Amino acid sequence: EQKEVKVKRLIPNWVYAAAASVVLFLGYTFIFQETTYTTQIAEQTAFELPDGSEVNLNTDSEISFTEFNWANKRTLDLKGEAYFKVKKGSKFKVKTKEGTVTVLGTQFTVNSRDGFYNVTCFEGKVEVKIKGSSTHILEKGDAVKIQRNQLATYEIQDENPGWIAKESTFKNIAIEEVIAELERQYNIS
């Protein structure tokens, strides 16, 4: 006579399924996790993008991008102000609440703060698409800004942004923007 043998599993199947889900989730999170740089009041930071382009992030700003997928999704999300020194042959987009700047090989700044938007080209060329408005191609010395809902284009003579050298220069900027920028740059009220 044969005895019936009962096999009792020590680890139920659902545990394997849960473990596999956790591994997949962690892998997905690691691979597609955004890299974010932030600065506080009176603080600046510099870093390189995966393509070797240089970014200087001005005070009280934030920028994020997906580093792992940079070759396919070359887009940065910016809140605040940054200066970009793009490696020759590299292209990417800088998205802000007010619009998108497409790099055409250049050095430029993007300043996107509440009610104020400014893009300045120091070298090369950028395309600026302003939401609900127009598209502008900026070359060296060209700039476009939106202040108090008014769009203006203008020219500059500077070789790079003054805040990189800890200088503040304002030309045809509303006084409340000047005060806000000085408070951010120098941590004063």
PDB file of N, CA and C in Angstrom, residues 111-152:
ATOM      1  N   ASN A 111      15.808  82.406 -18.192  1.00  0.00           N
ATOM      2  CA  ASN A 111      15.335  82.837 -16.880  1.00  0.00           C
ATOM      3  C   ASN A 111      13.819  82.754 -16.909  1.00  0.00           C
ATOM      4  N   SER A 112      13.265  81.844 -16.119  1.00  0.00           N
ATOM      5  CA  SER A 112      11.827  81.624 -16.093  1.00  0.00           C
ATOM      6  C   SER A 112      11.354  81.695 -14.651  1.00  0.00           C
ATOM      7  N   ARG A 113      10.821  82.833 -14.294  1.00  0.00           N
ATOM      8  CA  ARG A 113      10.304  83.037 -12.943  1.00  0.00           C
ATOM      9  C   ARG A 113       8.896  83.590 -13.075  1.00  0.00           C
ATOM     10  N   ASP A 114       8.129  83.577 -11.997  1.00  0.00           N
ATOM     11  CA  ASP A 114       6.737  84.020 -12.040  1.00  0.00           C
ATOM     12  C   ASP A 114       6.599  85.377 -12.711  1.00  0.00           C
ATOM     13  N   GLY A 115       5.898  85.415 -13.839  1.00  0.00           N
ATOM     14  CA  GLY A 115       5.629  86.663 -14.528  1.00  0.00           C
ATOM     15  C   GLY A 115       6.796  87.251 -15.306  1.00  0.00           C
ATOM     16  N   PHE A 116       7.936  86.559 -15.351  1.00  0.00           N
ATOM     17  CA  PHE A 116       9.113  87.069 -16.048  1.00  0.00           C
ATOM     18  C   PHE A 116       9.770  85.924 -16.797  1.00  0.00           C
ATOM     19  N   TYR A 117      10.093  86.164 -18.066  1.00  0.00           N
ATOM     20  CA  TYR A 117      10.740  85.152 -18.903  1.00  0.00           C
ATOM     21  C   TYR A 117      11.759  85.864 -19.776  1.00  0.00           C
ATOM     22  N   ASN A 118      12.999  85.355 -19.804  1.00  0.00           N
ATOM     23  CA  ASN A 118      14.058  86.006 -20.563  1.00  0.00           C
ATOM     24  C   ASN A 118      14.998  84.940 -21.118  1.00  0.00           C
ATOM     25  N   VAL A 119      15.299  85.036 -22.414  1.00  0.00           N
ATOM     26  CA  VAL A 119      16.274  84.152 -23.050  1.00  0.00           C
ATOM     27  C   VAL A 119      17.290  85.044 -23.739  1.00  0.00           C
ATOM     28  N   THR A 120      18.579  84.793 -23.452  1.00  0.00           N
ATOM     29  CA  THR A 120      19.660  85.584 -24.025  1.00  0.00           C
ATOM     30  C   THR A 120      20.656  84.640 -24.683  1.00  0.00           C
ATOM     31  N   CYS A 121      21.042  84.938 -25.925  1.00  0.00           N
ATOM     32  CA  CYS A 121      22.001  84.115 -26.664  1.00  0.00           C
ATOM     33  C   CYS A 121      23.365  84.799 -26.647  1.00  0.00           C
ATOM     34  N   PHE A 122      24.376  84.105 -26.122  1.00  0.00           N
ATOM     35  CA  PHE A 122      25.723  84.653 -26.038  1.00  0.00           C
ATOM     36  C   PHE A 122      26.627  84.156 -27.165  1.00  0.00           C
ATOM     37  N   GLU A 123      26.248  83.025 -27.777  1.00  0.00           N
ATOM     38  CA  GLU A 123      27.038  82.468 -28.871  1.00  0.00           C
ATOM     39  C   GLU A 123      26.166  81.469 -29.614  1.00  0.00           C
ATOM     40  N   GLY A 124      26.322  81.371 -30.923  1.00  0.00           N
ATOM     41  CA  GLY A 124      25.581  80.395 -31.704  1.00  0.00           C
ATOM     42  C   GLY A 124      24.152  80.819 -31.965  1.00  0.00           C
ATOM     43  N   LYS A 125      23.208  79.887 -31.744  1.00  0.00           N
ATOM     44  CA  LYS A 125      21.821  80.112 -32.113  1.00  0.00           C
ATOM     45  C   LYS A 125      20.891  79.269 -31.250  1.00  0.00           C
ATOM     46  N   VAL A 126      19.730  79.845 -30.871  1.00  0.00           N
ATOM     47  CA  VAL A 126      18.671  79.085 -30.189  1.00  0.00           C
ATOM     48  C   VAL A 126      17.325  79.456 -30.796  1.00  0.00           C
ATOM     49  N   GLU A 127      16.398  78.514 -30.692  1.00  0.00           N
ATOM     50  CA  GLU A 127      15.023  78.769 -31.112  1.00  0.00           C
ATOM     51  C   GLU A 127      14.165  78.856 -29.860  1.00  0.00           C
ATOM     52  N   VAL A 128      13.404  79.939 -29.733  1.00  0.00           N
ATOM     53  CA  VAL A 128      12.551  80.155 -28.561  1.00  0.00           C
ATOM     54  C   VAL A 128      11.096  80.108 -29.006  1.00  0.00           C
ATOM     55  N   LYS A 129      10.357  79.115 -28.488  1.00  0.00           N
ATOM     56  CA  LYS A 129       8.922  79.019 -28.752  1.00  0.00           C
ATOM     57  C   LYS A 129       8.200  79.446 -27.478  1.00  0.00           C
ATOM     58  N   ILE A 130       7.501  80.552 -27.555  1.00  0.00           N
ATOM     59  CA  ILE A 130       6.780  81.072 -26.399  1.00  0.00           C
ATOM     60  C   ILE A 130       5.347  80.571 -26.473  1.00  0.00           C
ATOM     61  N   LYS A 131       4.899  79.932 -25.394  1.00  0.00           N
ATOM     62  CA  LYS A 131       3.558  79.345 -25.375  1.00  0.00           C
ATOM     63  C   LYS A 131       2.490  80.370 -25.743  1.00  0.00           C
ATOM     64  N   GLY A 132       1.629  79.969 -26.656  1.00  0.00           N
ATOM     65  CA  GLY A 132       0.521  80.823 -27.053  1.00  0.00           C
ATOM     66  C   GLY A 132       0.938  82.077 -27.782  1.00  0.00           C
ATOM     67  N   SER A 133       2.175  82.132 -28.243  1.00  0.00           N
ATOM     68  CA  SER A 133       2.657  83.359 -28.876  1.00  0.00           C
ATOM     69  C   SER A 133       3.456  83.023 -30.121  1.00  0.00           C
ATOM     70  N   SER A 134       4.695  83.441 -30.161  1.00  0.00           N
ATOM     71  CA  SER A 134       5.503  83.373 -31.367  1.00  0.00           C
ATOM     72  C   SER A 134       6.764  82.541 -31.174  1.00  0.00           C
ATOM     73  N   THR A 135       7.479  82.357 -32.284  1.00  0.00           N
ATOM     74  CA  THR A 135       8.765  81.673 -32.284  1.00  0.00           C
ATOM     75  C   THR A 135       9.833  82.668 -32.714  1.00  0.00           C
ATOM     76  N   HIS A 136      10.967  82.640 -32.013  1.00  0.00           N
ATOM     77  CA  HIS A 136      12.070  83.557 -32.310  1.00  0.00           C
ATOM     78  C   HIS A 136      13.356  82.761 -32.456  1.00  0.00           C
ATOM     79  N   ILE A 137      14.144  83.077 -33.472  1.00  0.00           N
ATOM     80  CA  ILE A 137      15.487  82.518 -33.608  1.00  0.00           C
ATOM     81  C   ILE A 137      16.449  83.592 -33.105  1.00  0.00           C
ATOM     82  N   LEU A 138      17.186  83.267 -32.045  1.00  0.00           N
ATOM     83  CA  LEU A 138      18.151  84.210 -31.469  1.00  0.00           C
ATOM     84  C   LEU A 138      19.560  83.810 -31.877  1.00  0.00           C
ATOM     85  N   GLU A 139      20.336  84.789 -32.285  1.00  0.00           N
ATOM     86  CA  GLU A 139      21.747  84.590 -32.569  1.00  0.00           C
ATOM     87  C   GLU A 139      22.555  85.373 -31.553  1.00  0.00           C
ATOM     88  N   LYS A 140      23.875  85.267 -31.619  1.00  0.00           N
ATOM     89  CA  LYS A 140      24.756  85.940 -30.659  1.00  0.00           C
ATOM     90  C   LYS A 140      24.346  87.399 -30.486  1.00  0.00           C
ATOM     91  N   GLY A 141      24.133  87.801 -29.233  1.00  0.00           N
ATOM     92  CA  GLY A 141      23.778  89.171 -28.902  1.00  0.00           C
ATOM     93  C   GLY A 141      22.290  89.461 -28.902  1.00  0.00           C
ATOM     94  N   ASP A 142      21.462  88.492 -29.278  1.00  0.00           N
ATOM     95  CA  ASP A 142      20.008  88.681 -29.298  1.00  0.00           C
ATOM     96  C   ASP A 142      19.384  88.181 -27.997  1.00  0.00           C
ATOM     97  N   ALA A 143      18.276  88.806 -27.619  1.00  0.00           N
ATOM     98  CA  ALA A 143      17.539  88.387 -26.424  1.00  0.00           C
ATOM     99  C   ALA A 143      16.057  88.664 -26.632  1.00  0.00           C
ATOM    100  N   VAL A 144      15.239  87.913 -25.901  1.00  0.00           N
ATOM    101  CA  VAL A 144      13.795  88.115 -25.910  1.00  0.00           C
ATOM    102  C   VAL A 144      13.316  87.979 -24.471  1.00  0.00           C
ATOM    103  N   LYS A 145      12.345  88.836 -24.091  1.00  0.00           N
ATOM    104  CA  LYS A 145      11.824  88.752 -22.726  1.00  0.00           C
ATOM    105  C   LYS A 145      10.327  89.021 -22.726  1.00  0.00           C
ATOM    106  N   ILE A 146       9.688  88.469 -21.708  1.00  0.00           N
ATOM    107  CA  ILE A 146       8.292  88.778 -21.424  1.00  0.00           C
ATOM    108  C   ILE A 146       8.267  89.325 -20.005  1.00  0.00           C
ATOM    109  N   GLN A 147       7.775  90.544 -19.877  1.00  0.00           N
ATOM    110  CA  GLN A 147       7.690  91.210 -18.582  1.00  0.00           C
ATOM    111  C   GLN A 147       6.363  91.954 -18.541  1.00  0.00           C
ATOM    112  N   ARG A 148       5.583  91.711 -17.493  1.00  0.00           N
ATOM    113  CA  ARG A 148       4.254  92.321 -17.377  1.00  0.00           C
ATOM    114  C   ARG A 148       3.416  92.038 -18.632  1.00  0.00           C
ATOM    115  N   ASN A 149       3.503  90.792 -19.094  1.00  0.00           N
ATOM    116  CA  ASN A 149       2.762  90.307 -20.267  1.00  0.00           C
ATOM    117  C   ASN A 149       3.119  91.044 -21.557  1.00  0.00           C
ATOM    118  N   GLN A 150       4.251  91.720 -21.593  1.00  0.00           N
ATOM    119  CA  GLN A 150       4.711  92.421 -22.786  1.00  0.00           C
ATOM    120  C   GLN A 150       5.957  91.712 -23.337  1.00  0.00           C
ATOM    121  N   LEU A 151       5.916  91.380 -24.619  1.00  0.00           N
ATOM    122  CA  LEU A 151       7.036  90.739 -25.285  1.00  0.00           C
ATOM    123  C   LEU A 151       7.956  91.813 -25.866  1.00  0.00           C
ATOM    124  N   ALA A 152       9.263  91.642 -25.654  1.00  0.00           N
ATOM    125  CA  ALA A 152      10.232  92.585 -26.203  1.00  0.00           C
ATOM    126  C   ALA A 152      11.472  91.819 -26.654  1.00  0.00           C
TER     127      ALA A 152
END
